[in-house]
PDB file of C-alpha atoms and ligand atoms in Angstrom:
ATOM      1  CA  MET A  14      16.385 -39.816 -51.647  1.00  0.00           C
ATOM      2  CA  ASN A  15      13.406 -39.809 -49.297  1.00  0.00           C
ATOM      3  CA  LYS A  16      15.646 -38.690 -46.490  1.00  0.00           C
ATOM      4  CA  ILE A  17      16.699 -35.647 -48.512  1.00  0.00           C
ATOM      5  CA  LEU A  18      13.076 -34.753 -49.233  1.00  0.00           C
ATOM      6  CA  ILE A  19      12.179 -35.096 -45.571  1.00  0.00           C
ATOM      7  CA  ALA A  20      15.139 -32.915 -44.623  1.00  0.00           C
ATOM      8  CA  ILE A  21      14.081 -30.249 -47.127  1.00  0.00           C
ATOM      9  CA  SER A  22      10.469 -30.388 -45.876  1.00  0.00           C
ATOM     10  CA  ILE A  23      11.610 -29.963 -42.305  1.00  0.00           C
ATOM     11  CA  ALA A  24      13.797 -27.034 -43.308  1.00  0.00           C
ATOM     12  CA  VAL A  25      10.890 -25.374 -45.143  1.00  0.00           C
ATOM     13  CA  LEU A  26       8.499 -25.927 -42.244  1.00  0.00           C
ATOM     14  CA  PHE A  27      11.066 -24.596 -39.812  1.00  0.00           C
ATOM     15  CA  THR A  28      11.561 -21.458 -41.902  1.00  0.00           C
ATOM     16  CA  LEU A  29       7.785 -20.951 -42.097  1.00  0.00           C
ATOM     17  CA  ALA A  30       7.441 -21.399 -38.365  1.00  0.00           C
ATOM     18  CA  LEU A  31      10.135 -18.802 -37.760  1.00  0.00           C
ATOM     19  CA  SER A  32       8.365 -16.285 -39.969  1.00  0.00           C
ATOM     20  CA  LEU A  33       4.987 -16.774 -38.292  1.00  0.00           C
ATOM     21  CA  PRO A  34       5.390 -14.425 -35.329  1.00  0.00           C
ATOM     22  CA  LEU A  35       6.190 -11.547 -37.662  1.00  0.00           C
ATOM     23  CA  ASP A  36       3.151 -12.300 -39.802  1.00  0.00           C
ATOM     24  CA  SER A  37       0.933 -12.319 -36.772  1.00  0.00           C
ATOM     25  CA  ILE A  38       2.296  -8.898 -35.802  1.00  0.00           C
ATOM     26  CA  SER A  39       1.485  -7.602 -39.244  1.00  0.00           C
ATOM     27  CA  GLY A  40      -2.058  -8.824 -38.841  1.00  0.00           C
ATOM     28  CA  ARG A  41      -2.422  -6.818 -35.680  1.00  0.00           C
ATOM     29  CA  GLU A  42      -0.942  -3.724 -37.117  1.00  0.00           C
ATOM     30  CA  LYS A  43      -0.001  -3.480 -40.732  1.00  0.00           C
ATOM     31  CA  SER A  44       3.353  -1.881 -40.343  1.00  0.00           C
ATOM     32  CA  GLU A  45       6.069  -4.102 -38.849  1.00  0.00           C
ATOM     33  CA  GLU A  46       8.384  -1.139 -38.520  1.00  0.00           C
ATOM     34  CA  THR A  47       6.071   0.908 -36.328  1.00  0.00           C
ATOM     35  CA  ALA A  48       5.855  -1.853 -33.733  1.00  0.00           C
ATOM     36  CA  GLU A  49       2.961  -0.249 -31.911  1.00  0.00           C
ATOM     37  CA  TYR A  50       1.049  -3.189 -30.565  1.00  0.00           C
ATOM     38  CA  GLY A  51      -1.667  -3.448 -28.016  1.00  0.00           C
ATOM     39  CA  ASN A  52      -4.948  -1.830 -27.182  1.00  0.00           C
ATOM     40  CA  HIS A  53      -3.560   0.839 -24.919  1.00  0.00           C
ATOM     41  CA  TYR A  54      -3.795   4.559 -25.441  1.00  0.00           C
ATOM     42  CA  GLU A  55      -2.204   5.258 -28.831  1.00  0.00           C
ATOM     43  CA  GLY A  56      -1.379   1.603 -29.058  1.00  0.00           C
ATOM     44  CA  ASP A  57       1.407   1.490 -26.543  1.00  0.00           C
ATOM     45  CA  MET A  58       0.975   4.220 -23.961  1.00  0.00           C
ATOM     46  CA  LEU A  59      -0.390   3.822 -20.451  1.00  0.00           C
ATOM     47  CA  LEU A  60      -1.757   7.192 -19.306  1.00  0.00           C
ATOM     48  CA  ASN A  61      -2.404   8.008 -15.674  1.00  0.00           C
ATOM     49  CA  LYS A  62      -5.549   9.849 -14.584  1.00  0.00           C
ATOM     50  CA  ASP A  63      -3.886  13.267 -14.618  1.00  0.00           C
ATOM     51  CA  GLN A  64      -2.626  12.671 -18.118  1.00  0.00           C
ATOM     52  CA  LEU A  65      -6.040  11.548 -19.345  1.00  0.00           C
ATOM     53  CA  ASP A  66      -7.630  14.595 -17.690  1.00  0.00           C
ATOM     54  CA  ALA A  67      -5.033  16.835 -19.255  1.00  0.00           C
ATOM     55  CA  LEU A  68      -5.980  15.587 -22.709  1.00  0.00           C
ATOM     56  CA  SER A  69      -9.654  16.382 -22.234  1.00  0.00           C
ATOM     57  CA  SER A  70      -9.187  19.790 -20.661  1.00  0.00           C
ATOM     58  CA  PRO A  71      -7.802  22.990 -22.112  1.00  0.00           C
ATOM     59  CA  GLU A  72      -5.346  23.106 -19.201  1.00  0.00           C
ATOM     60  CA  ARG A  73      -3.268  20.376 -20.675  1.00  0.00           C
ATOM     61  CA  ASN A  74       0.104  19.539 -19.336  1.00  0.00           C
ATOM     62  CA  GLY A  75       2.113  16.526 -20.244  1.00  0.00           C
ATOM     63  CA  LEU A  76       5.522  16.228 -21.636  1.00  0.00           C
ATOM     64  CA  ILE A  77       6.376  19.830 -20.760  1.00  0.00           C
ATOM     65  CA  ASN A  78       5.423  19.240 -17.148  1.00  0.00           C
ATOM     66  CA  GLU A  79       8.608  18.630 -15.204  1.00  0.00           C
ATOM     67  CA  LYS A  80       6.941  16.367 -12.685  1.00  0.00           C
ATOM     68  CA  TYR A  81       7.109  13.629 -15.321  1.00  0.00           C
ATOM     69  CA  ARG A  82      10.894  13.778 -15.493  1.00  0.00           C
ATOM     70  CA  TRP A  83      13.066  11.276 -13.687  1.00  0.00           C
ATOM     71  CA  PRO A  84      14.804  12.783 -10.645  1.00  0.00           C
ATOM     72  CA  ASN A  85      18.601  12.982 -10.778  1.00  0.00           C
ATOM     73  CA  LYS A  86      18.486  11.997 -14.467  1.00  0.00           C
ATOM     74  CA  THR A  87      18.489   8.427 -13.235  1.00  0.00           C
ATOM     75  CA  VAL A  88      16.111   5.629 -14.159  1.00  0.00           C
ATOM     76  CA  PRO A  89      16.177   2.514 -11.968  1.00  0.00           C
ATOM     77  CA  TYR A  90      14.812  -0.502 -13.797  1.00  0.00           C
ATOM     78  CA  GLN A  91      14.028  -4.061 -12.871  1.00  0.00           C
ATOM     79  CA  LEU A  92      14.518  -6.795 -15.428  1.00  0.00           C
ATOM     80  CA  SER A  93      11.894  -9.498 -15.827  1.00  0.00           C
ATOM     81  CA  ALA A  94      12.586 -13.146 -15.093  1.00  0.00           C
ATOM     82  CA  ASN A  95      10.050 -13.715 -17.853  1.00  0.00           C
ATOM     83  CA  HIS A  96      12.620 -12.556 -20.410  1.00  0.00           C
ATOM     84  CA  THR A  97      15.538 -14.721 -21.479  1.00  0.00           C
ATOM     85  CA  LYS A  98      19.091 -13.691 -20.666  1.00  0.00           C
ATOM     86  CA  GLU A  99      19.532 -12.792 -24.322  1.00  0.00           C
ATOM     87  CA  GLN A 100      16.450 -10.553 -24.221  1.00  0.00           C
ATOM     88  CA  GLN A 101      17.583  -8.934 -20.973  1.00  0.00           C
ATOM     89  CA  ASP A 102      20.988  -8.248 -22.501  1.00  0.00           C
ATOM     90  CA  TYR A 103      19.344  -6.697 -25.542  1.00  0.00           C
ATOM     91  CA  ILE A 104      17.228  -4.390 -23.376  1.00  0.00           C
ATOM     92  CA  GLU A 105      20.440  -3.225 -21.755  1.00  0.00           C
ATOM     93  CA  VAL A 106      22.015  -2.610 -25.161  1.00  0.00           C
ATOM     94  CA  GLY A 107      19.130  -0.203 -25.773  1.00  0.00           C
ATOM     95  CA  LEU A 108      19.699   1.475 -22.410  1.00  0.00           C
ATOM     96  CA  LYS A 109      23.439   1.768 -23.021  1.00  0.00           C
ATOM     97  CA  THR A 110      22.654   3.419 -26.355  1.00  0.00           C
ATOM     98  CA  LEU A 111      20.398   5.969 -24.638  1.00  0.00           C
ATOM     99  CA  GLU A 112      23.121   6.607 -22.070  1.00  0.00           C
ATOM    100  CA  SER A 113      25.757   7.038 -24.756  1.00  0.00           C
ATOM    101  CA  VAL A 114      23.921   9.967 -26.350  1.00  0.00           C
ATOM    102  CA  SER A 115      22.766  11.707 -23.161  1.00  0.00           C
ATOM    103  CA  CYS A 116      23.633  12.277 -19.516  1.00  0.00           C
ATOM    104  CA  LEU A 117      20.916   9.881 -18.345  1.00  0.00           C
ATOM    105  CA  LYS A 118      21.780   6.905 -16.215  1.00  0.00           C
ATOM    106  CA  PHE A 119      19.926   3.609 -16.146  1.00  0.00           C
ATOM    107  CA  VAL A 120      20.664   1.535 -13.071  1.00  0.00           C
ATOM    108  CA  ARG A 121      19.403  -1.844 -11.992  1.00  0.00           C
ATOM    109  CA  ARG A 122      16.917  -1.378  -9.196  1.00  0.00           C
ATOM    110  CA  THR A 123      17.969  -2.313  -5.699  1.00  0.00           C
ATOM    111  CA  ASN A 124      15.493  -0.905  -3.168  1.00  0.00           C
ATOM    112  CA  GLU A 125      14.081   2.078  -5.070  1.00  0.00           C
ATOM    113  CA  THR A 126      10.301   2.406  -4.955  1.00  0.00           C
ATOM    114  CA  GLN A 127      10.127   4.440  -8.162  1.00  0.00           C
ATOM    115  CA  PHE A 128      11.358   2.424 -11.097  1.00  0.00           C
ATOM    116  CA  VAL A 129      10.606   0.928 -14.484  1.00  0.00           C
ATOM    117  CA  ASN A 130       9.367  -2.604 -14.025  1.00  0.00           C
ATOM    118  CA  LEU A 131      10.054  -4.629 -17.174  1.00  0.00           C
ATOM    119  CA  THR A 132       7.379  -7.190 -18.011  1.00  0.00           C
ATOM    120  CA  GLY A 133       7.093  -9.714 -20.817  1.00  0.00           C
ATOM    121  CA  GLU A 134       3.356 -10.213 -21.212  1.00  0.00           C
ATOM    122  CA  ALA A 135       2.053 -11.430 -24.554  1.00  0.00           C
ATOM    123  CA  ASP A 136       0.052  -8.299 -25.333  1.00  0.00           C
ATOM    124  CA  GLY A 137       2.517  -6.119 -27.167  1.00  0.00           C
ATOM    125  CA  CYS A 138       4.946  -3.397 -26.215  1.00  0.00           C
ATOM    126  CA  TYR A 139       3.834  -0.422 -24.163  1.00  0.00           C
ATOM    127  CA  SER A 140       4.846   1.988 -21.431  1.00  0.00           C
ATOM    128  CA  SER A 141       3.629   4.749 -19.172  1.00  0.00           C
ATOM    129  CA  ILE A 142       4.504   8.280 -20.217  1.00  0.00           C
ATOM    130  CA  GLY A 143       7.140   9.863 -18.032  1.00  0.00           C
ATOM    131  CA  PHE A 144       8.043   9.402 -14.372  1.00  0.00           C
ATOM    132  CA  GLN A 145       5.062   8.096 -12.378  1.00  0.00           C
ATOM    133  CA  ASN A 146       6.503   8.371  -8.860  1.00  0.00           C
ATOM    134  CA  LYS A 147       5.980   4.633  -8.260  1.00  0.00           C
ATOM    135  CA  SER A 148       6.680   1.300  -9.916  1.00  0.00           C
ATOM    136  CA  GLN A 149       5.643   1.620 -13.551  1.00  0.00           C
ATOM    137  CA  ASN A 150       5.403  -1.203 -16.052  1.00  0.00           C
ATOM    138  CA  LEU A 151       7.134  -1.272 -19.400  1.00  0.00           C
ATOM    139  CA  ASN A 152       6.067  -4.327 -21.358  1.00  0.00           C
ATOM    140  CA  LEU A 153       8.103  -5.946 -24.094  1.00  0.00           C
ATOM    141  CA  GLN A 154       6.393  -8.994 -25.505  1.00  0.00           C
ATOM    142  CA  LYS A 155       8.891 -11.768 -26.013  1.00  0.00           C
ATOM    143  CA  TYR A 156      10.480 -11.830 -29.456  1.00  0.00           C
ATOM    144  CA  GLU A 157      13.834 -12.766 -30.865  1.00  0.00           C
ATOM    145  CA  PRO A 158      16.211  -9.836 -30.340  1.00  0.00           C
ATOM    146  CA  GLY A 159      16.033  -7.739 -33.483  1.00  0.00           C
ATOM    147  CA  SER A 160      12.345  -8.408 -34.166  1.00  0.00           C
ATOM    148  CA  GLY A 161       8.934  -7.286 -32.918  1.00  0.00           C
ATOM    149  CA  CYS A 162       9.062  -5.613 -29.513  1.00  0.00           C
ATOM    150  CA  PHE A 163      12.739  -6.545 -29.371  1.00  0.00           C
ATOM    151  CA  ARG A 164      13.879  -4.312 -32.180  1.00  0.00           C
ATOM    152  CA  LEU A 165      16.472  -1.975 -30.708  1.00  0.00           C
ATOM    153  CA  GLY A 166      14.526   1.057 -31.909  1.00  0.00           C
ATOM    154  CA  THR A 167      11.348  -0.274 -30.318  1.00  0.00           C
ATOM    155  CA  ILE A 168      13.050  -0.859 -26.976  1.00  0.00           C
ATOM    156  CA  MET A 169      14.307   2.746 -27.058  1.00  0.00           C
ATOM    157  CA  HIS A 170      10.892   3.959 -28.275  1.00  0.00           C
ATOM    158  CA  GLU A 171       9.225   2.488 -25.194  1.00  0.00           C
ATOM    159  CA  PHE A 172      11.891   3.901 -22.882  1.00  0.00           C
ATOM    160  CA  LEU A 173      11.453   7.326 -24.506  1.00  0.00           C
ATOM    161  CA  HIS A 174       7.782   7.055 -23.533  1.00  0.00           C
ATOM    162  CA  ALA A 175       8.896   6.208 -19.981  1.00  0.00           C
ATOM    163  CA  LEU A 176      11.194   9.241 -20.061  1.00  0.00           C
ATOM    164  CA  GLY A 177       8.319  11.558 -21.065  1.00  0.00           C
ATOM    165  CA  PHE A 178       7.874  11.549 -24.833  1.00  0.00           C
ATOM    166  CA  TYR A 179       4.628  11.131 -26.731  1.00  0.00           C
ATOM    167  CA  HIS A 180       4.407  10.115 -30.378  1.00  0.00           C
ATOM    168  CA  MET A 181       5.820  12.405 -33.033  1.00  0.00           C
ATOM    169  CA  GLN A 182       2.636  12.575 -35.051  1.00  0.00           C
ATOM    170  CA  SER A 183       0.787  13.836 -31.964  1.00  0.00           C
ATOM    171  CA  ALA A 184       2.513  17.203 -32.348  1.00  0.00           C
ATOM    172  CA  TYR A 185       0.170  20.181 -32.543  1.00  0.00           C
ATOM    173  CA  ASP A 186       1.554  21.172 -35.946  1.00  0.00           C
ATOM    174  CA  ARG A 187       1.579  17.711 -37.478  1.00  0.00           C
ATOM    175  CA  ASP A 188      -1.061  18.586 -40.077  1.00  0.00           C
ATOM    176  CA  ASP A 189       1.523  20.785 -41.758  1.00  0.00           C
ATOM    177  CA  TYR A 190       3.712  17.713 -42.262  1.00  0.00           C
ATOM    178  CA  VAL A 191       1.473  14.665 -42.559  1.00  0.00           C
ATOM    179  CA  GLU A 192      -2.066  13.945 -43.634  1.00  0.00           C
ATOM    180  CA  ILE A 193      -4.070  11.523 -41.505  1.00  0.00           C
ATOM    181  CA  LYS A 194      -6.205   9.255 -43.705  1.00  0.00           C
ATOM    182  CA  TRP A 195      -9.124   8.748 -41.344  1.00  0.00           C
ATOM    183  CA  ASP A 196     -11.003   6.503 -43.806  1.00  0.00           C
ATOM    184  CA  ASN A 197      -8.235   3.889 -43.651  1.00  0.00           C
ATOM    185  CA  ILE A 198      -8.046   3.655 -39.861  1.00  0.00           C
ATOM    186  CA  THR A 199      -9.496   0.628 -38.094  1.00  0.00           C
ATOM    187  CA  PRO A 200     -12.755   1.743 -36.432  1.00  0.00           C
ATOM    188  CA  GLY A 201     -12.196   2.402 -32.741  1.00  0.00           C
ATOM    189  CA  MET A 202      -8.490   3.125 -33.265  1.00  0.00           C
ATOM    190  CA  GLU A 203      -8.880   6.773 -34.271  1.00  0.00           C
ATOM    191  CA  HIS A 204      -7.682   7.946 -30.860  1.00  0.00           C
ATOM    192  CA  ASN A 205      -4.219   6.724 -31.817  1.00  0.00           C
ATOM    193  CA  PHE A 206      -4.029   9.725 -34.116  1.00  0.00           C
ATOM    194  CA  ASN A 207      -4.898  12.409 -31.569  1.00  0.00           C
ATOM    195  CA  LYS A 208      -2.772  15.471 -31.507  1.00  0.00           C
ATOM    196  CA  TYR A 209      -1.852  17.540 -28.470  1.00  0.00           C
ATOM    197  CA  ASN A 210      -1.669  21.269 -28.229  1.00  0.00           C
ATOM    198  CA  SER A 211       1.543  23.149 -27.685  1.00  0.00           C
ATOM    199  CA  SER A 212       1.010  23.413 -23.943  1.00  0.00           C
ATOM    200  CA  VAL A 213       1.431  19.638 -23.715  1.00  0.00           C
ATOM    201  CA  VAL A 214       4.123  18.844 -26.211  1.00  0.00           C
ATOM    202  CA  THR A 215       7.057  20.853 -27.362  1.00  0.00           C
ATOM    203  CA  HIS A 216       9.542  20.381 -30.162  1.00  0.00           C
ATOM    204  CA  PHE A 217      12.225  21.721 -27.844  1.00  0.00           C
ATOM    205  CA  ASN A 218      13.157  24.433 -30.255  1.00  0.00           C
ATOM    206  CA  THR A 219      13.457  22.163 -33.231  1.00  0.00           C
ATOM    207  CA  THR A 220      11.048  21.196 -35.990  1.00  0.00           C
ATOM    208  CA  TYR A 221       8.821  18.273 -36.922  1.00  0.00           C
ATOM    209  CA  ASP A 222      10.844  15.108 -37.303  1.00  0.00           C
ATOM    210  CA  TYR A 223       9.841  12.524 -39.897  1.00  0.00           C
ATOM    211  CA  GLU A 224      12.829  10.425 -38.860  1.00  0.00           C
ATOM    212  CA  SER A 225      11.927  10.209 -35.190  1.00  0.00           C
ATOM    213  CA  VAL A 226      11.894   6.775 -33.614  1.00  0.00           C
ATOM    214  CA  MET A 227       8.669   8.087 -32.008  1.00  0.00           C
ATOM    215  CA  HIS A 228       6.876   8.468 -35.363  1.00  0.00           C
ATOM    216  CA  TYR A 229       4.331   5.870 -36.457  1.00  0.00           C
ATOM    217  CA  GLY A 230       4.837   4.175 -39.778  1.00  0.00           C
ATOM    218  CA  ALA A 231       2.580   4.939 -42.715  1.00  0.00           C
ATOM    219  CA  PHE A 232       0.341   1.916 -42.160  1.00  0.00           C
ATOM    220  CA  GLY A 233      -0.244   2.102 -38.404  1.00  0.00           C
ATOM    221  CA  PHE A 234      -3.730   0.856 -37.445  1.00  0.00           C
ATOM    222  CA  SER A 235      -4.802   0.480 -41.068  1.00  0.00           C
ATOM    223  CA  LYS A 236      -8.013  -1.453 -41.655  1.00  0.00           C
ATOM    224  CA  ASN A 237      -7.455  -2.040 -45.333  1.00  0.00           C
ATOM    225  CA  GLY A 238      -3.734  -2.084 -46.027  1.00  0.00           C
ATOM    226  CA  ASN A 239      -3.758   1.509 -47.243  1.00  0.00           C
ATOM    227  CA  ALA A 240      -1.688   4.187 -45.563  1.00  0.00           C
ATOM    228  CA  THR A 241      -3.105   5.965 -42.533  1.00  0.00           C
ATOM    229  CA  ILE A 242      -0.373   8.620 -42.335  1.00  0.00           C
ATOM    230  CA  VAL A 243       0.953  10.238 -45.492  1.00  0.00           C
ATOM    231  CA  PRO A 244       3.771  12.792 -45.411  1.00  0.00           C
ATOM    232  CA  THR A 245       2.843  15.900 -47.367  1.00  0.00           C
ATOM    233  CA  ASP A 246       5.322  15.006 -50.096  1.00  0.00           C
ATOM    234  CA  GLY A 247       3.820  11.528 -50.412  1.00  0.00           C
ATOM    235  CA  ASP A 248       6.975   9.655 -49.426  1.00  0.00           C
ATOM    236  CA  LEU A 249       5.652   6.876 -47.157  1.00  0.00           C
ATOM    237  CA  GLY A 250       9.131   5.506 -46.555  1.00  0.00           C
ATOM    238  CA  LYS A 251      10.305   8.541 -44.621  1.00  0.00           C
ATOM    239  CA  ILE A 252       8.305   7.763 -41.465  1.00  0.00           C
ATOM    240  CA  GLY A 253       8.241   4.951 -38.938  1.00  0.00           C
ATOM    241  CA  GLN A 254      11.852   3.886 -38.752  1.00  0.00           C
ATOM    242  CA  ARG A 255      12.845   1.745 -35.739  1.00  0.00           C
ATOM    243  CA  GLU A 256      16.533   1.420 -36.423  1.00  0.00           C
ATOM    244  CA  GLY A 257      17.536   3.954 -33.833  1.00  0.00           C
ATOM    245  CA  LEU A 258      17.354   7.496 -32.529  1.00  0.00           C
ATOM    246  CA  SER A 259      17.200  10.399 -34.953  1.00  0.00           C
ATOM    247  CA  LYS A 260      19.327  13.496 -34.437  1.00  0.00           C
ATOM    248  CA  LYS A 261      16.289  15.382 -33.233  1.00  0.00           C
ATOM    249  CA  ASP A 262      15.318  12.551 -30.855  1.00  0.00           C
ATOM    250  CA  ILE A 263      18.728  12.934 -29.239  1.00  0.00           C
ATOM    251  CA  TRP A 264      18.487  16.724 -29.253  1.00  0.00           C
ATOM    252  CA  LYS A 265      15.092  16.718 -27.525  1.00  0.00           C
ATOM    253  CA  LEU A 266      16.084  14.070 -24.981  1.00  0.00           C
ATOM    254  CA  ASN A 267      19.083  16.146 -23.961  1.00  0.00           C
ATOM    255  CA  LEU A 268      17.059  19.337 -23.688  1.00  0.00           C
ATOM    256  CA  MET A 269      14.351  17.641 -21.667  1.00  0.00           C
ATOM    257  CA  TYR A 270      16.897  16.286 -19.192  1.00  0.00           C
ATOM    258  CA  GLU A 271      19.234  19.269 -19.345  1.00  0.00           C
ATOM    259  CA  CYS A 272      22.167  17.316 -20.682  1.00  0.00           C
ATOM    260  CA  GLU A 273      24.850  18.843 -22.821  1.00  0.00           C
ATOM    261  CA  ASN A 274      23.927  18.305 -26.443  1.00  0.00           C
ATOM    262  CA  THR A 275      26.388  16.669 -28.781  1.00  0.00           C
ATOM    263  CA  VAL A 276      24.175  17.040 -31.850  1.00  0.00           C
ATOM    264  CA  GLU A 277      22.860  20.188 -33.465  1.00  0.00           C
ATOM    265  CA  PRO A 278      19.792  19.524 -35.643  1.00  0.00           C
ATOM    266  CA  GLU A 279      19.437  23.089 -36.899  1.00  0.00           C
ATOM    267  CA  PRO A 280      17.067  24.271 -34.182  1.00  0.00           C
ATOM    268  CA  GLU A 281      14.425  26.702 -35.304  1.00  0.00           C
ATOM    269  CA  PRO A 282      12.023  28.732 -33.206  1.00  0.00           C
ATOM    270  CA  GLU A 283       8.634  27.163 -32.673  1.00  0.00           C
ATOM    271  CA  PRO A 284       5.821  28.783 -34.617  1.00  0.00           C
ATOM    272  CA  GLU A 285       3.500  30.970 -32.568  1.00  0.00           C
ATOM    273  CA  TYR A 286      -0.037  29.689 -32.110  1.00  0.00           C
TER     274      TYR A 286
HETATM  275 ZN1   ZN B 165       4.709   4.426 -28.783  1.00  0.00          ZN
END
C-alpha cells in the first residue's frame, strides 16, 4: 500500500516539475502563446545602430530597406552544440517549413562569414532584424520541442525577424485594428508597443493580419493579468497564435524575397498616409 502511495506521489511531483518551466515563462510574460521573452528591443529583437537611429529619425528605413535581405535568398545557419539533437532537429523542421512555402534556402554554414548563429542561452528567444552582413545571433532558450522558445511557430517567428520582419502590431495603421492598453503594460516595457511609420514597414500590398505569427498575444508584457492589446472587436483569442505561418505571413515573405507566391490573401492597396 505504501509503495503505491509513494509511486503516486512521485508521479504527481514529476508532473508538477514538468509543468514548472511553462509557469515560469508565464511569470515573465503573461501570454504563453506570444513567447516573447527577454529584455531586448520589443522583447525579442536585437537592433543594430542603424536600425535604432532609423526609429528615432524621420528618415526611417527598416524592413523595406533591401540591404536587410539575405543575398541569393539563402540563409546559412550554424546549429548550437548547446542544443540537444532533438532541439536541433526541431529547428530544422521550422526551417524546412519556411522553405516549403517560399523560395528561400537555409543551408548549414560551412565557411560563410555572414550567417545566423544559433545560441541556447537561458534568457529567452530573440533575433536580429534582417541580414546583418556578419555573424548574427538567434537565441532559442532550451525547452522541450513544442514548448516555450521551441514551439514551431516561435522558431519561425524568430527566423522571420532574422529575415527582416518586425512585429505585426508595430504596423503604422495598427490603431485601426487593435487598441493598446497602456495602463496594463509593465512599466519600462512600453517600447514593446512602438509602431513604425510606413517608410519602415510595409504590408506588401495586403492588410493588417490578426493571425500573423508575428503578432503579440493579448497579454504580452501585462503587469496585472489584464490584456495589453485588444482587437477592435474585442476578440482576444484572434491574436498571438504560434501554431504556424498565416496566409499573409507567407504572402509577405514571398514578396519580400521575390519568390513566386502560392497563396493569395486578397491583397488590397495600402491606404495613403
Ligand atoms: Zn518577436
